[in-house]
PDB file of C-alpha atoms in Angstrom:
ATOM      1  CA  MET K   1     -96.603  87.301  -2.715  1.00 52.00           C
ATOM      2  CA  ALA K   2     -96.596  85.383   0.563  1.00 51.00           C
ATOM      3  CA  GLU K   3     -99.467  85.650   3.008  1.00 49.00           C
ATOM      4  CA  PRO K   4     -98.562  87.358   6.334  1.00 50.00           C
ATOM      5  CA  ARG K   5     -98.028  84.981   9.264  1.00 54.00           C
ATOM      6  CA  GLY K   6     -99.997  84.995  12.443  1.00 52.00           C
ATOM      7  CA  GLY K   7    -103.358  86.191  11.168  1.00 52.00           C
ATOM      8  CA  PRO K   8    -106.188  83.886  10.314  1.00 55.00           C
ATOM      9  CA  GLY K   9    -106.728  83.447   6.621  1.00 53.00           C
ATOM     10  CA  PRO K  10    -110.048  83.339   4.847  1.00 53.00           C
ATOM     11  CA  PRO K  11    -112.418  80.581   5.974  1.00 51.00           C
ATOM     12  CA  VAL K  12    -111.784  77.275   4.249  1.00 47.00           C
ATOM     13  CA  PRO K  13    -114.849  75.294   3.172  1.00 46.00           C
ATOM     14  CA  VAL K  14    -115.226  72.030   5.074  1.00 44.00           C
ATOM     15  CA  PRO K  15    -117.407  69.232   3.697  1.00 43.00           C
ATOM     16  CA  VAL K  16    -120.358  68.398   5.899  1.00 42.00           C
ATOM     17  CA  ALA K  17    -122.477  65.430   4.869  1.00 42.00           C
ATOM     18  CA  VAL K  18    -126.193  66.030   5.043  1.00 42.00           C
ATOM     19  CA  ALA K  19    -128.670  63.191   4.706  1.00 44.00           C
ATOM     20  CA  VAL K  20    -131.743  63.935   2.671  1.00 42.00           C
ATOM     21  CA  PRO K  21    -134.919  62.903   4.519  1.00 45.00           C
ATOM     22  CA  GLY K  22    -137.080  60.452   2.628  1.00 48.00           C
ATOM     23  CA  GLY K  23    -134.271  59.422   0.293  1.00 48.00           C
ATOM     24  CA  ALA K  24    -132.582  61.341  -2.458  1.00 47.00           C
ATOM     25  CA  ALA K  25    -134.409  63.826  -4.600  1.00 48.00           C
ATOM     26  CA  PRO K  26    -135.407  62.604  -8.051  1.00 50.00           C
ATOM     27  CA  GLY K  27    -132.418  62.498 -10.361  1.00 53.00           C
ATOM     28  CA  GLN K  28    -129.837  62.405  -7.534  1.00 52.00           C
ATOM     29  CA  GLY K  29    -127.977  59.268  -6.508  1.00 55.00           C
ATOM     30  CA  GLY K  30    -127.553  59.592  -2.742  1.00 52.00           C
ATOM     31  CA  PRO K  31    -126.898  61.952   0.123  1.00 53.00           C
ATOM     32  CA  ARG K  32    -125.895  65.490  -0.743  1.00 55.00           C
ATOM     33  CA  VAL K  33    -122.778  67.223   0.450  1.00 52.00           C
ATOM     34  CA  CYS K  34    -122.915  70.839   1.588  1.00 51.00           C
ATOM     35  CA  PHE K  35    -119.896  72.986   2.296  1.00 47.00           C
ATOM     36  CA  ALA K  36    -119.878  75.036   5.482  1.00 49.00           C
ATOM     37  CA  PRO K  37    -117.228  77.520   6.633  1.00 55.00           C
ATOM     38  CA  ALA K  38    -114.525  76.172   8.957  1.00 53.00           C
ATOM     39  CA  ALA K  39    -115.828  78.279  11.865  1.00 52.00           C
ATOM     40  CA  ALA K  40    -119.236  76.604  11.654  1.00 51.00           C
ATOM     41  CA  ALA K  41    -117.630  73.153  11.523  1.00 49.00           C
ATOM     42  CA  ALA K  42    -115.437  74.002  14.533  1.00 54.00           C
ATOM     43  CA  ALA K  43    -118.460  75.228  16.475  1.00 55.00           C
ATOM     44  CA  ALA K  44    -120.231  71.944  15.764  1.00 54.00           C
ATOM     45  CA  ALA K  45    -117.274  69.929  17.152  1.00 53.00           C
ATOM     46  CA  PRO K  46    -117.325  69.231  20.908  1.00 54.00           C
ATOM     47  CA  GLU K  47    -114.818  71.227  22.909  1.00 53.00           C
ATOM     48  CA  GLU K  48    -112.435  69.510  25.339  1.00 52.00           C
ATOM     49  CA  GLY K  49    -112.344  72.377  27.775  1.00 55.00           C
ATOM     50  CA  PRO K  50    -110.706  75.756  28.190  1.00 57.00           C
ATOM     51  CA  GLY K  51    -106.978  75.875  27.603  1.00 57.00           C
ATOM     52  CA  ARG K  52    -106.694  72.275  26.489  1.00 59.00           C
ATOM     53  CA  GLY K  53    -105.044  71.704  23.163  1.00 62.00           C
ATOM     54  CA  ARG K  54    -103.734  68.721  21.358  1.00 68.00           C
ATOM     55  CA  GLY K  55    -100.949  66.867  23.115  1.00 68.00           C
ATOM     56  CA  LYS K  56     -97.956  65.171  21.591  1.00 66.00           C
ATOM     57  CA  VAL K  57     -96.932  61.717  22.745  1.00 63.00           C
ATOM     58  CA  THR K  58     -93.504  60.258  22.134  1.00 61.00           C
ATOM     59  CA  VAL K  59     -92.799  56.572  22.658  1.00 56.00           C
ATOM     60  CA  ARG K  60     -89.209  55.558  23.158  1.00 65.00           C
ATOM     61  CA  TYR K  61     -87.731  52.112  22.738  1.00 65.00           C
ATOM     62  CA  ASP K  62     -84.285  50.984  23.736  1.00 75.00           C
ATOM     63  CA  ARG K  63     -82.292  51.196  20.498  1.00 82.00           C
ATOM     64  CA  ARG K  64     -79.829  48.582  21.658  1.00 84.00           C
ATOM     65  CA  GLU K  65     -82.659  46.110  22.260  1.00 84.00           C
ATOM     66  CA  LEU K  66     -84.161  46.896  18.827  1.00 87.00           C
ATOM     67  CA  ARG K  67     -80.774  46.317  17.196  1.00 89.00           C
ATOM     68  CA  LYS K  68     -80.382  42.992  19.034  1.00 90.00           C
ATOM     69  CA  ARG K  69     -83.863  41.963  17.870  1.00 90.00           C
ATOM     70  CA  LEU K  70     -83.058  42.866  14.254  1.00 91.00           C
ATOM     71  CA  HIS K  71     -79.830  40.842  14.339  1.00 94.00           C
ATOM     72  CA  LEU K  72     -81.709  37.919  15.884  1.00 93.00           C
ATOM     73  CA  GLU K  73     -84.373  38.020  13.160  1.00 92.00           C
ATOM     74  CA  GLU K  74     -81.692  38.100  10.445  1.00 93.00           C
ATOM     75  CA  TRP K  75     -79.924  35.171  12.115  1.00 94.00           C
ATOM     76  CA  ILE K  76     -83.188  33.191  12.354  1.00 93.00           C
ATOM     77  CA  LEU K  77     -83.883  33.810   8.656  1.00 91.00           C
ATOM     78  CA  GLY K  78     -80.402  32.602   7.699  1.00 92.00           C
ATOM     79  CA  GLN K  79     -80.778  29.490   9.870  1.00 93.00           C
ATOM     80  CA  LEU K  80     -84.214  28.674   8.451  1.00 92.00           C
ATOM     81  CA  THR K  81     -82.870  29.073   4.921  1.00 91.00           C
ATOM     82  CA  ALA K  82     -80.157  26.523   5.745  1.00 91.00           C
ATOM     83  CA  LEU K  83     -82.550  24.176   7.593  1.00 91.00           C
ATOM     84  CA  TYR K  84     -85.110  24.104   4.810  1.00 90.00           C
ATOM     85  CA  ASP K  85     -82.354  24.124   2.155  1.00 88.00           C
ATOM     86  CA  CYS K  86     -84.202  26.595  -0.053  1.00 85.00           C
ATOM     87  CA  PRO K  87     -84.200  30.294  -0.942  1.00 83.00           C
ATOM     88  CA  GLU K  88     -85.770  32.746   1.510  1.00 80.00           C
ATOM     89  CA  GLU K  89     -88.880  33.153  -0.651  1.00 84.00           C
ATOM     90  CA  GLU K  90     -89.622  29.406  -0.538  1.00 83.00           C
ATOM     91  CA  ILE K  91     -89.408  28.906   3.242  1.00 83.00           C
ATOM     92  CA  PRO K  92     -92.781  27.733   4.570  1.00 84.00           C
ATOM     93  CA  GLU K  93     -94.848  30.323   6.456  1.00 87.00           C
ATOM     94  CA  LEU K  94     -93.435  30.119  10.005  1.00 86.00           C
ATOM     95  CA  GLU K  95     -93.978  32.426  12.936  1.00 89.00           C
ATOM     96  CA  ILE K  96     -91.336  32.278  15.618  1.00 89.00           C
ATOM     97  CA  ASP K  97     -92.578  34.901  18.067  1.00 90.00           C
ATOM     98  CA  VAL K  98     -89.665  35.891  20.302  1.00 90.00           C
ATOM     99  CA  ASP K  99     -91.962  37.711  22.742  1.00 89.00           C
ATOM    100  CA  GLU K 100     -94.089  34.556  23.078  1.00 91.00           C
ATOM    101  CA  LEU K 101     -90.944  32.563  23.829  1.00 92.00           C
ATOM    102  CA  LEU K 102     -89.821  35.137  26.397  1.00 90.00           C
ATOM    103  CA  ASP K 103     -93.203  34.832  28.152  1.00 91.00           C
ATOM    104  CA  MET K 104     -92.719  31.091  28.678  1.00 91.00           C
ATOM    105  CA  GLU K 105     -91.440  29.980  32.068  1.00 89.00           C
ATOM    106  CA  SER K 106     -88.765  27.467  31.099  1.00 90.00           C
ATOM    107  CA  ASP K 107     -86.323  26.610  28.345  1.00 91.00           C
ATOM    108  CA  GLY K 108     -88.064  23.249  28.038  1.00 93.00           C
ATOM    109  CA  ALA K 109     -91.359  24.944  27.136  1.00 94.00           C
ATOM    110  CA  ARG K 110     -89.567  27.271  24.718  1.00 94.00           C
ATOM    111  CA  SER K 111     -87.756  24.362  23.082  1.00 94.00           C
ATOM    112  CA  ALA K 112     -90.996  22.388  22.713  1.00 94.00           C
ATOM    113  CA  ARG K 113     -92.734  25.403  21.125  1.00 95.00           C
ATOM    114  CA  VAL K 114     -89.962  25.966  18.558  1.00 94.00           C
ATOM    115  CA  GLN K 115     -89.843  22.204  17.769  1.00 93.00           C
ATOM    116  CA  GLU K 116     -93.622  22.340  17.245  1.00 93.00           C
ATOM    117  CA  ILE K 117     -93.214  25.232  14.787  1.00 93.00           C
ATOM    118  CA  LEU K 118     -90.449  23.370  12.886  1.00 92.00           C
ATOM    119  CA  VAL K 119     -92.338  20.066  12.699  1.00 89.00           C
ATOM    120  CA  ASP K 120     -92.188  20.037   8.867  1.00 88.00           C
ATOM    121  CA  CYS K 121     -88.402  20.454   8.717  1.00 88.00           C
ATOM    122  CA  TYR K 122     -86.622  17.274   7.576  1.00 88.00           C
ATOM    123  CA  LYS K 123     -83.176  18.303   8.915  1.00 91.00           C
ATOM    124  CA  PRO K 124     -82.216  18.061  12.605  1.00 92.00           C
ATOM    125  CA  THR K 125     -83.298  21.225  14.428  1.00 91.00           C
ATOM    126  CA  GLU K 126     -81.798  20.645  17.904  1.00 93.00           C
ATOM    127  CA  ALA K 127     -78.708  22.816  17.260  1.00 94.00           C
ATOM    128  CA  PHE K 128     -80.868  25.658  15.904  1.00 94.00           C
ATOM    129  CA  VAL K 129     -83.235  25.480  18.886  1.00 94.00           C
ATOM    130  CA  GLY K 130     -80.348  25.450  21.376  1.00 94.00           C
ATOM    131  CA  ASP K 131     -78.648  28.419  19.705  1.00 95.00           C
ATOM    132  CA  LEU K 132     -81.962  30.325  19.521  1.00 95.00           C
ATOM    133  CA  LEU K 133     -82.628  29.809  23.228  1.00 94.00           C
ATOM    134  CA  GLU K 134     -79.100  30.962  24.025  1.00 94.00           C
ATOM    135  CA  LYS K 135     -79.531  34.104  21.905  1.00 93.00           C
ATOM    136  CA  ILE K 136     -82.881  35.125  23.443  1.00 92.00           C
ATOM    137  CA  ARG K 137     -81.645  34.610  27.009  1.00 89.00           C
ATOM    138  CA  GLY K 138     -81.568  38.037  28.646  1.00 82.00           C
ATOM    139  CA  MET K 139     -83.586  39.772  25.927  1.00 83.00           C
ATOM    140  CA  GLN K 140     -86.525  42.009  26.816  1.00 78.00           C
ATOM    141  CA  LYS K 141     -89.994  42.013  25.349  1.00 78.00           C
ATOM    142  CA  LEU K 142     -90.578  44.855  22.879  1.00 71.00           C
ATOM    143  CA  ASN K 143     -94.315  45.366  23.297  1.00 57.00           C
ATOM    144  CA  THR K 144     -93.837  47.657  26.317  1.00 56.00           C
ATOM    145  CA  PRO K 145     -91.743  50.765  25.679  1.00 53.00           C
ATOM    146  CA  GLN K 146     -88.956  51.690  28.063  1.00 50.00           C
ATOM    147  CA  LYS K 147     -89.465  54.866  30.135  1.00 56.00           C
ATOM    148  CA  LYS K 148     -86.499  57.169  30.489  1.00 54.00           C
TER     149      LYS K 148
END
């Protein structure tokens, strides 16, 4: 049989850790744990003020921008696989941070940064760098959510 809604149920025991002064009692291996009713545990918790409850926060991102970023990351992975001429699992550990590139002031600085990251690549990387800079032009950083 289901419990009626709306009414408080029986108190639920809540674990409350209690340190034993002077160490543990002989034969016990550490601090003891006592169980107190939920009401006592709630009374011990600091109150935020009258009428204040928990709030709910929703963060929204621009889905179109997320989709563009996903396609860009897939494209980068495909290009790196071709540049390093190996399977995806064997590509060296590289971190091309699009947000870092977007923070830079010029395409020259962006190009130099990507060339620095790809220093171990034996194939020419100029076409990849040019295409990457073209693709990120106009993109937005994702670390700050869009307000609607």
